[in-house]
Amino acid sequence: MSSEHVSLPIAARVRRLEERVIAAGLVTDEQLDAILERNLSRATPFNGARLVARAWCSLDFRELLLGEPAMALRELGLDGLLADDEHLRVVANTPTVHNVVVCTLCSCYPVLLLGPSPSWYKSDAYRARVVREPRAVLAEFGTVLPEEVDVRVWDASAEARYMVLPRRPVGTEQLDEERLAALVTRAGLIGTAPV
């Protein structure tokens, strides 16, 4: 854990909550670590990449993913990656719309679908600036969008999580799902990269 993360107010609040449940005898520190390890062992951006690759290959699956993400996860055997109270919304990039995800309050994020969040996702700078000047922030990530492309910023919360469905790269028509999934990055699933 970086010293920056330890000093974040949310990290201090989480640690205080951990200390209270441990002091109350509800759980041990080792049990909490085991729960985290079990959950994070399934957390990889490859889960989100598989969804994207299938959506690129199947229009029916794309519609299912955009309309009923939980059913799409189930169809790919990825059910159980969202908590019962989490609602996933998948937003698709198009030639005229580019989506980017942020959590302005803290760092809400579908960890099991996108893997552990990058450190910049939790930073105050990203959370504040991407809402005010998304085009400039995306350019700093190397994603320069034409002026005619509308940039939409989606603010995640504890209940609503977002994943971007990037546009399929040109020239990939011959690739199978596995090779397509390998092209998809965590940044693409957040929207700070094209794919």
mmCIF file of N, CA, C and O in Angstrom, residues 23 32 36 57 68 70 72 80 99 111 122 126 130 136-137 153 160 169-170 191-192:
data_model
loop_
_atom_site.group_PDB
_atom_site.id
_atom_site.type_symbol
_atom_site.label_atom_id
_atom_site.label_comp_id
_atom_site.label_asym_id
_atom_site.label_seq_id
_atom_site.Cartn_x
_atom_site.Cartn_y
_atom_site.Cartn_z
ATOM 1 N N ALA A 23 -12.474 -5.361 17.145
ATOM 2 C CA ALA A 23 -12.598 -5.165 18.598
ATOM 3 C C ALA A 23 -13.903 -5.753 19.128
ATOM 4 O O ALA A 23 -13.961 -6.249 20.244
ATOM 5 N N LEU A 32 -10.448 -10.896 7.576
ATOM 6 C CA LEU A 32 -10.630 -9.800 6.618
ATOM 7 C C LEU A 32 -9.642 -9.924 5.463
ATOM 8 O O LEU A 32 -10.009 -9.755 4.292
ATOM 9 N N LEU A 36 -10.526 -10.395 1.433
ATOM 10 C CA LEU A 36 -9.976 -9.530 0.388
ATOM 11 C C LEU A 36 -9.202 -10.337 -0.652
ATOM 12 O O LEU A 36 -9.352 -10.139 -1.856
ATOM 13 N N CYS A 57 -18.320 -9.091 -31.218
ATOM 14 C CA CYS A 57 -18.560 -10.215 -32.144
ATOM 15 C C CYS A 57 -20.036 -10.529 -32.323
ATOM 16 O O CYS A 57 -20.405 -11.195 -33.297
ATOM 17 N N GLU A 68 -29.150 -5.214 -20.292
ATOM 18 C CA GLU A 68 -29.264 -6.054 -19.094
ATOM 19 C C GLU A 68 -27.885 -6.601 -18.738
ATOM 20 O O GLU A 68 -27.608 -7.798 -18.936
ATOM 21 N N ALA A 70 -26.377 -7.533 -16.088
ATOM 22 C CA ALA A 70 -26.303 -8.695 -15.182
ATOM 23 C C ALA A 70 -26.567 -9.990 -15.948
ATOM 24 O O ALA A 70 -25.915 -11.015 -15.706
ATOM 25 N N ALA A 72 -25.966 -10.405 -19.135
ATOM 26 C CA ALA A 72 -24.798 -10.612 -19.996
ATOM 27 C C ALA A 72 -23.663 -11.273 -19.205
ATOM 28 O O ALA A 72 -22.994 -12.180 -19.705
ATOM 29 N N GLY A 80 -21.955 -13.217 -10.247
ATOM 30 C CA GLY A 80 -21.311 -13.219 -8.934
ATOM 31 C C GLY A 80 -20.209 -12.177 -8.837
ATOM 32 O O GLY A 80 -19.593 -12.020 -7.792
ATOM 33 N N ASN A 99 -17.275 8.022 -23.786
ATOM 34 C CA ASN A 99 -17.650 7.971 -22.372
ATOM 35 C C ASN A 99 -16.423 7.802 -21.489
ATOM 36 O O ASN A 99 -15.468 7.114 -21.869
ATOM 37 N N VAL A 111 -14.632 -3.479 -9.296
ATOM 38 C CA VAL A 111 -13.295 -4.069 -9.153
ATOM 39 C C VAL A 111 -13.206 -5.450 -9.803
ATOM 40 O O VAL A 111 -12.234 -5.758 -10.486
ATOM 41 N N LYS A 122 -8.277 7.204 -8.068
ATOM 42 C CA LYS A 122 -8.651 7.635 -6.717
ATOM 43 C C LYS A 122 -8.141 9.036 -6.391
ATOM 44 O O LYS A 122 -8.467 9.580 -5.345
ATOM 45 N N TYR A 126 -7.812 13.720 -10.548
ATOM 46 C CA TYR A 126 -8.638 13.080 -11.579
ATOM 47 C C TYR A 126 -10.119 13.283 -11.277
ATOM 48 O O TYR A 126 -10.897 13.677 -12.153
ATOM 49 N N VAL A 130 -11.777 15.645 -14.226
ATOM 50 C CA VAL A 130 -12.422 14.967 -15.352
ATOM 51 C C VAL A 130 -13.879 15.407 -15.504
ATOM 52 O O VAL A 130 -14.426 15.369 -16.598
ATOM 53 N N ALA A 136 -9.635 17.775 -21.746
ATOM 54 C CA ALA A 136 -8.236 18.064 -21.395
ATOM 55 C C ALA A 136 -7.615 16.896 -20.628
ATOM 56 O O ALA A 136 -6.471 16.515 -20.872
ATOM 57 N N VAL A 137 -8.377 16.314 -19.701
ATOM 58 C CA VAL A 137 -7.857 15.179 -18.927
ATOM 59 C C VAL A 137 -7.599 13.993 -19.847
ATOM 60 O O VAL A 137 -6.553 13.334 -19.769
ATOM 61 N N VAL A 153 -19.370 12.150 -19.120
ATOM 62 C CA VAL A 153 -18.729 11.716 -17.883
ATOM 63 C C VAL A 153 -19.783 11.064 -17.007
ATOM 64 O O VAL A 153 -20.831 11.665 -16.733
ATOM 65 N N ALA A 160 -24.304 2.451 -8.158
ATOM 66 C CA ALA A 160 -24.236 2.461 -9.619
ATOM 67 C C ALA A 160 -22.785 2.429 -10.086
ATOM 68 O O ALA A 160 -22.016 3.340 -9.794
ATOM 69 N N PRO A 169 -11.559 -1.729 -32.640
ATOM 70 C CA PRO A 169 -10.530 -1.129 -33.488
ATOM 71 C C PRO A 169 -10.678 -1.564 -34.947
ATOM 72 O O PRO A 169 -11.053 -2.711 -35.232
ATOM 73 N N VAL A 170 -10.375 -0.644 -35.823
ATOM 74 C CA VAL A 170 -10.396 -0.933 -37.261
ATOM 75 C C VAL A 170 -9.319 -1.974 -37.565
ATOM 76 O O VAL A 170 -8.237 -1.966 -36.967
ATOM 77 N N GLY A 191 -12.475 4.468 -19.901
ATOM 78 C CA GLY A 191 -12.715 5.501 -20.910
ATOM 79 C C GLY A 191 -11.567 6.476 -21.108
ATOM 80 O O GLY A 191 -11.681 7.402 -21.892
ATOM 81 N N THR A 192 -10.457 6.274 -20.396
ATOM 82 C CA THR A 192 -9.325 7.180 -20.578
ATOM 83 C C THR A 192 -8.438 6.767 -21.744
ATOM 84 O O THR A 192 -7.509 7.497 -22.090
#
